[in-house]
Amino acid sequence: MRALSYGLGQQYFEERDYRGAIRALKPVVDETPDDVGTRLLLARAYYHAALLKPAEEHLLEVIEREPTEYYAHLMLARTLERQSRRDEAGKHRRIAAALTGDDEILEAHTH
């Protein structure tokens, strides 16, 4: 069941049906809270659905479990920027840049 829900969530995400992805992925994350990959995909779906508070909460959970997951830091920076929280975002951009060695990450992009 879990693999089916994850696959469906991934398919919804790829089709840009972010709310469908959230519905499919949320039960998987609830069942397996330590699965960083699924939680990161769920956070991305929340971000793209403009549900920024749940996106932030899940990204913080990912970072707590995997502090070196650079993409979670980058997504958290973008999420905070969309909430006009640039100072907090800068910290996570710097961490992502340090983890990847890519200074271009330091340039804020607003989507």
CSV table of N, CA and C in Angstrom, one decimal:
chain,number,residue,atom,x,y,z
A,1,MET,N,0.8,-1.2,0.0
A,1,MET,CA,0.0,0.0,0.0
A,1,MET,C,0.9,1.3,0.0
A,2,ARG,N,1.9,1.2,0.8
A,2,ARG,CA,2.8,2.4,1.0
A,2,ARG,C,3.5,2.7,-0.4
A,3,ALA,N,4.0,1.7,-1.0
A,3,ALA,CA,4.6,1.9,-2.3
A,3,ALA,C,3.7,2.4,-3.4
A,4,LEU,N,2.4,1.9,-3.4
A,4,LEU,CA,1.4,2.4,-4.3
A,4,LEU,C,1.1,3.9,-4.1
A,5,SER,N,0.9,4.3,-2.8
A,5,SER,CA,0.7,5.7,-2.5
A,5,SER,C,1.8,6.6,-2.9
A,6,TYR,N,3.1,6.1,-2.6
A,6,TYR,CA,4.2,6.9,-3.0
A,6,TYR,C,4.3,7.1,-4.5
A,7,GLY,N,4.1,6.0,-5.2
A,7,GLY,CA,4.2,6.0,-6.7
A,7,GLY,C,3.1,6.9,-7.2
A,8,LEU,N,1.9,6.9,-6.6
A,8,LEU,CA,0.8,7.7,-7.1
A,8,LEU,C,1.2,9.2,-6.7
A,9,GLY,N,1.7,9.4,-5.6
A,9,GLY,CA,2.1,10.8,-5.2
A,9,GLY,C,3.2,11.3,-6.1
A,10,GLN,N,4.1,10.5,-6.5
A,10,GLN,CA,5.2,10.9,-7.4
A,10,GLN,C,4.6,11.3,-8.8
A,11,GLN,N,3.6,10.4,-9.2
A,11,GLN,CA,3.0,10.7,-10.5
A,11,GLN,C,2.2,12.0,-10.5
A,12,TYR,N,1.4,12.2,-9.4
A,12,TYR,CA,0.7,13.5,-9.3
A,12,TYR,C,1.6,14.6,-9.3
A,13,PHE,N,2.8,14.5,-8.6
A,13,PHE,CA,3.7,15.6,-8.6
A,13,PHE,C,4.3,15.9,-10.0
A,14,GLU,N,4.6,14.8,-10.7
A,14,GLU,CA,5.2,15.0,-12.0
A,14,GLU,C,4.2,15.6,-13.0
A,15,GLU,N,2.9,15.4,-12.7
A,15,GLU,CA,1.8,15.9,-13.5
A,15,GLU,C,1.4,17.3,-13.0
A,16,ARG,N,2.1,17.8,-12.0
A,16,ARG,CA,1.9,19.1,-11.4
A,16,ARG,C,0.5,19.2,-10.7
A,17,ASP,N,0.0,18.1,-10.3
A,17,ASP,CA,-1.2,18.0,-9.5
A,17,ASP,C,-0.7,17.9,-8.0
A,18,TYR,N,-0.3,19.1,-7.5
A,18,TYR,CA,0.4,19.1,-6.2
A,18,TYR,C,-0.5,18.7,-5.1
A,19,ARG,N,-1.8,19.1,-5.1
A,19,ARG,CA,-2.7,18.8,-4.1
A,19,ARG,C,-3.0,17.3,-4.1
A,20,GLY,N,-3.1,16.7,-5.3
A,20,GLY,CA,-3.2,15.2,-5.4
A,20,GLY,C,-2.0,14.5,-4.8
A,21,ALA,N,-0.8,15.1,-5.1
A,21,ALA,CA,0.4,14.5,-4.5
A,21,ALA,C,0.4,14.6,-3.0
A,22,ILE,N,-0.1,15.7,-2.4
A,22,ILE,CA,-0.2,15.8,-1.0
A,22,ILE,C,-1.1,14.8,-0.4
A,23,ARG,N,-2.3,14.6,-1.0
A,23,ARG,CA,-3.2,13.6,-0.5
A,23,ARG,C,-2.6,12.2,-0.6
A,24,ALA,N,-1.8,11.9,-1.6
A,24,ALA,CA,-1.3,10.5,-1.7
A,24,ALA,C,-0.1,10.3,-0.7
A,25,LEU,N,0.7,11.4,-0.6
A,25,LEU,CA,2.0,11.3,0.2
A,25,LEU,C,1.8,11.4,1.7
A,26,LYS,N,0.9,12.2,2.1
A,26,LYS,CA,0.7,12.5,3.5
A,26,LYS,C,0.5,11.2,4.4
A,27,PRO,N,-0.3,10.3,4.0
A,27,PRO,CA,-0.4,9.0,4.7
A,27,PRO,C,0.9,8.2,4.8
A,28,VAL,N,1.7,8.3,3.7
A,28,VAL,CA,2.9,7.6,3.7
A,28,VAL,C,3.9,8.2,4.7
A,29,VAL,N,3.9,9.5,4.8
A,29,VAL,CA,4.8,10.2,5.7
A,29,VAL,C,4.3,10.0,7.1
A,30,ASP,N,3.0,10.0,7.3
A,30,ASP,CA,2.5,9.7,8.7
A,30,ASP,C,2.9,8.3,9.1
A,31,GLU,N,2.9,7.4,8.2
A,31,GLU,CA,3.2,6.0,8.5
A,31,GLU,C,4.7,5.7,8.7
A,32,THR,N,5.5,6.4,7.9
A,32,THR,CA,6.9,6.3,8.0
A,32,THR,C,7.6,7.6,8.1
A,33,PRO,N,7.5,8.2,9.3
A,33,PRO,CA,8.0,9.6,9.5
A,33,PRO,C,9.5,9.8,9.2
A,34,ASP,N,10.3,8.7,9.3
A,34,ASP,CA,11.7,8.8,9.1
A,34,ASP,C,12.2,8.7,7.7
A,35,ASP,N,11.2,8.5,6.8
A,35,ASP,CA,11.5,8.4,5.3
A,35,ASP,C,11.7,9.8,4.8
A,36,VAL,N,13.0,10.2,4.7
A,36,VAL,CA,13.4,11.6,4.4
A,36,VAL,C,13.0,11.9,2.9
A,37,GLY,N,13.1,10.9,2.0
A,37,GLY,CA,12.8,11.2,0.6
A,37,GLY,C,11.4,11.5,0.4
A,38,THR,N,10.5,10.7,1.0
A,38,THR,CA,9.1,10.9,0.8
A,38,THR,C,8.7,12.2,1.5
A,39,ARG,N,9.2,12.5,2.6
A,39,ARG,CA,8.9,13.8,3.3
A,39,ARG,C,9.3,15.0,2.5
A,40,LEU,N,10.5,14.9,1.8
A,40,LEU,CA,11.0,15.9,1.0
A,40,LEU,C,10.1,16.1,-0.2
A,41,LEU,N,9.6,15.1,-0.8
A,41,LEU,CA,8.7,15.2,-1.9
A,41,LEU,C,7.4,15.8,-1.5
A,42,LEU,N,6.9,15.4,-0.3
A,42,LEU,CA,5.7,16.0,0.3
A,42,LEU,C,5.9,17.5,0.5
A,43,ALA,N,7.0,17.9,1.0
A,43,ALA,CA,7.3,19.3,1.3
A,43,ALA,C,7.3,20.1,0.0
A,44,ARG,N,7.9,19.5,-1.1
A,44,ARG,CA,7.9,20.1,-2.4
A,44,ARG,C,6.5,20.3,-2.9
A,45,ALA,N,5.7,19.3,-2.7
A,45,ALA,CA,4.3,19.4,-3.2
A,45,ALA,C,3.6,20.6,-2.5
A,46,TYR,N,3.8,20.7,-1.1
A,46,TYR,CA,3.2,21.8,-0.4
A,46,TYR,C,3.7,23.1,-0.9
A,47,TYR,N,5.0,23.2,-1.2
A,47,TYR,CA,5.6,24.4,-1.7
A,47,TYR,C,4.9,24.8,-3.0
A,48,HIS,N,4.8,23.9,-3.9
A,48,HIS,CA,4.3,24.2,-5.2
A,48,HIS,C,2.8,24.5,-5.2
A,49,ALA,N,2.1,24.0,-4.1
A,49,ALA,CA,0.7,24.3,-4.0
A,49,ALA,C,0.5,25.6,-3.2
A,50,ALA,N,1.6,26.3,-2.9
A,50,ALA,CA,1.6,27.5,-2.2
A,50,ALA,C,1.1,27.4,-0.7
A,51,LEU,N,1.3,26.2,-0.2
A,51,LEU,CA,1.0,25.9,1.2
A,51,LEU,C,2.3,26.0,2.0
A,52,LEU,N,2.7,27.2,2.2
A,52,LEU,CA,4.1,27.4,2.7
A,52,LEU,C,4.4,27.0,4.1
A,53,LYS,N,3.4,27.1,5.0
A,53,LYS,CA,3.6,26.7,6.4
A,53,LYS,C,3.9,25.2,6.5
A,54,PRO,N,3.0,24.4,5.9
A,54,PRO,CA,3.3,22.9,6.0
A,54,PRO,C,4.6,22.6,5.3
A,55,ALA,N,4.9,23.3,4.2
A,55,ALA,CA,6.1,23.0,3.5
A,55,ALA,C,7.3,23.3,4.4
A,56,GLU,N,7.3,24.4,5.1
A,56,GLU,CA,8.3,24.8,6.0
A,56,GLU,C,8.5,23.7,7.1
A,57,GLU,N,7.3,23.3,7.7
A,57,GLU,CA,7.4,22.3,8.8
A,57,GLU,C,8.0,21.0,8.3
A,58,HIS,N,7.7,20.5,7.1
A,58,HIS,CA,8.2,19.3,6.7
A,58,HIS,C,9.7,19.4,6.3
A,59,LEU,N,10.1,20.6,5.7
A,59,LEU,CA,11.5,20.8,5.4
A,59,LEU,C,12.3,20.8,6.7
A,60,LEU,N,11.8,21.5,7.7
A,60,LEU,CA,12.5,21.5,9.0
A,60,LEU,C,12.7,20.1,9.5
A,61,GLU,N,11.7,19.2,9.4
A,61,GLU,CA,11.8,17.8,9.8
A,61,GLU,C,12.9,17.1,9.0
A,62,VAL,N,12.9,17.3,7.7
A,62,VAL,CA,13.9,16.7,6.8
A,62,VAL,C,15.3,17.1,7.3
A,63,ILE,N,15.5,18.4,7.6
A,63,ILE,CA,16.8,18.9,8.0
A,63,ILE,C,17.2,18.4,9.4
A,64,GLU,N,16.2,18.2,10.2
A,64,GLU,CA,16.5,17.6,11.5
A,64,GLU,C,17.0,16.2,11.4
A,65,ARG,N,16.4,15.4,10.5
A,65,ARG,CA,16.8,14.0,10.3
A,65,ARG,C,18.1,13.9,9.4
A,66,GLU,N,18.2,14.8,8.4
A,66,GLU,CA,19.4,14.8,7.5
A,66,GLU,C,19.9,16.2,7.4
A,67,PRO,N,20.7,16.6,8.3
A,67,PRO,CA,21.2,18.0,8.3
A,67,PRO,C,22.1,18.3,7.0
A,68,THR,N,22.6,17.3,6.3
A,68,THR,CA,23.4,17.6,5.1
A,68,THR,C,22.6,17.5,3.8
A,69,GLU,N,21.3,17.4,3.9
A,69,GLU,CA,20.4,17.4,2.7
A,69,GLU,C,20.3,18.8,2.2
A,70,TYR,N,21.2,19.1,1.2
A,70,TYR,CA,21.3,20.5,0.7
A,70,TYR,C,20.0,20.9,0.1
A,71,TYR,N,19.3,20.0,-0.6
A,71,TYR,CA,18.1,20.5,-1.3
A,71,TYR,C,17.0,20.9,-0.3
A,72,ALA,N,17.0,20.3,0.8
A,72,ALA,CA,16.0,20.7,1.8
A,72,ALA,C,16.3,22.1,2.3
A,73,HIS,N,17.6,22.4,2.5
A,73,HIS,CA,18.0,23.8,2.9
A,73,HIS,C,17.6,24.8,1.8
A,74,LEU,N,17.9,24.4,0.5
A,74,LEU,CA,17.5,25.3,-0.6
A,74,LEU,C,16.0,25.5,-0.7
A,75,MET,N,15.2,24.4,-0.6
A,75,MET,CA,13.8,24.6,-0.6
A,75,MET,C,13.3,25.4,0.6
A,76,LEU,N,13.9,25.2,1.7
A,76,LEU,CA,13.5,26.0,2.9
A,76,LEU,C,13.8,27.5,2.7
A,77,ALA,N,14.9,27.8,2.1
A,77,ALA,CA,15.2,29.2,1.8
A,77,ALA,C,14.2,29.7,0.8
A,78,ARG,N,13.8,29.0,-0.2
A,78,ARG,CA,12.8,29.5,-1.1
A,78,ARG,C,11.5,29.7,-0.4
A,79,THR,N,11.1,28.7,0.4
A,79,THR,CA,9.9,28.8,1.2
A,79,THR,C,9.8,30.0,2.1
A,80,LEU,N,10.9,30.3,2.8
A,80,LEU,CA,11.0,31.5,3.6
A,80,LEU,C,11.0,32.8,2.8
A,81,GLU,N,11.6,32.8,1.7
A,81,GLU,CA,11.6,33.9,0.8
A,81,GLU,C,10.2,34.3,0.3
A,82,ARG,N,9.5,33.3,0.0
A,82,ARG,CA,8.1,33.5,-0.4
A,82,ARG,C,7.2,34.0,0.7
A,83,GLN,N,7.7,33.9,1.9
A,83,GLN,CA,7.0,34.5,3.1
A,83,GLN,C,7.6,35.8,3.6
A,84,SER,N,8.5,36.3,2.7
A,84,SER,CA,9.2,37.6,3.0
A,84,SER,C,10.1,37.5,4.3
A,85,ARG,N,10.7,36.3,4.5
A,85,ARG,CA,11.6,36.1,5.6
A,85,ARG,C,13.0,35.9,5.1
A,86,ARG,N,13.5,36.9,4.5
A,86,ARG,CA,14.8,36.8,3.8
A,86,ARG,C,16.0,36.5,4.7
A,87,ASP,N,16.0,37.1,5.9
A,87,ASP,CA,17.1,36.9,6.8
A,87,ASP,C,17.2,35.4,7.2
A,88,GLU,N,16.1,34.8,7.5
A,88,GLU,CA,16.1,33.4,7.8
A,88,GLU,C,16.5,32.5,6.6
A,89,ALA,N,16.0,33.0,5.4
A,89,ALA,CA,16.3,32.2,4.2
A,89,ALA,C,17.8,32.3,3.9
A,90,GLY,N,18.4,33.4,4.1
A,90,GLY,CA,19.8,33.5,3.8
A,90,GLY,C,20.7,32.5,4.5
A,91,LYS,N,20.3,32.2,5.8
A,91,LYS,CA,21.1,31.1,6.5
A,91,LYS,C,21.0,29.8,5.8
A,92,HIS,N,19.8,29.4,5.3
A,92,HIS,CA,19.7,28.1,4.6
A,92,HIS,C,20.3,28.1,3.2
A,93,ARG,N,20.3,29.3,2.6
A,93,ARG,CA,21.0,29.4,1.3
A,93,ARG,C,22.5,29.2,1.5
A,94,ARG,N,23.1,29.8,2.6
A,94,ARG,CA,24.5,29.7,2.9
A,94,ARG,C,24.8,28.2,3.2
A,95,ILE,N,24.0,27.5,3.9
A,95,ILE,CA,24.3,26.1,4.2
A,95,ILE,C,24.2,25.3,3.0
A,96,ALA,N,23.2,25.5,2.1
A,96,ALA,CA,23.1,24.8,0.8
A,96,ALA,C,24.3,25.0,0.0
A,97,ALA,N,24.8,26.3,-0.1
A,97,ALA,CA,26.0,26.6,-0.9
A,97,ALA,C,27.2,25.9,-0.3
A,98,ALA,N,27.3,25.9,1.0
A,98,ALA,CA,28.5,25.2,1.6
A,98,ALA,C,28.5,23.7,1.4
A,99,LEU,N,27.3,23.1,1.4
A,99,LEU,CA,27.2,21.7,1.2
A,99,LEU,C,27.5,21.3,-0.2
A,100,THR,N,27.2,22.2,-1.2
A,100,THR,CA,27.4,21.8,-2.6
A,100,THR,C,28.6,22.4,-3.2
A,101,GLY,N,29.1,23.5,-2.6
A,101,GLY,CA,30.3,24.2,-3.1
A,101,GLY,C,29.8,25.1,-4.3
A,102,ASP,N,28.5,25.3,-4.4
A,102,ASP,CA,27.9,26.1,-5.5
A,102,ASP,C,27.5,27.5,-5.0
A,103,ASP,N,28.3,28.5,-5.3
A,103,ASP,CA,28.0,29.9,-4.8
A,103,ASP,C,26.8,30.5,-5.5
A,104,GLU,N,26.4,30.0,-6.6
A,104,GLU,CA,25.3,30.5,-7.3
A,104,GLU,C,24.0,30.4,-6.5
A,105,ILE,N,24.0,29.4,-5.6
A,105,ILE,CA,22.9,29.2,-4.7
A,105,ILE,C,22.6,30.4,-3.8
A,106,LEU,N,23.7,31.2,-3.5
A,106,LEU,CA,23.6,32.3,-2.7
A,106,LEU,C,22.7,33.5,-3.3
A,107,GLU,N,22.5,33.4,-4.6
A,107,GLU,CA,21.7,34.4,-5.3
A,107,GLU,C,20.3,34.0,-5.1
A,108,ALA,N,19.5,34.9,-4.4
A,108,ALA,CA,18.1,34.6,-4.2
A,108,ALA,C,17.3,34.6,-5.5
A,109,HIS,N,16.5,33.6,-5.7
A,109,HIS,CA,15.6,33.5,-6.8
A,109,HIS,C,14.2,33.5,-6.3
A,110,THR,N,13.4,34.3,-6.8
A,110,THR,CA,12.0,34.3,-6.4
A,110,THR,C,11.2,33.8,-7.6
A,111,HIS,N,10.3,32.8,-7.2
A,111,HIS,CA,9.5,32.1,-8.2
A,111,HIS,C,8.0,32.5,-7.9
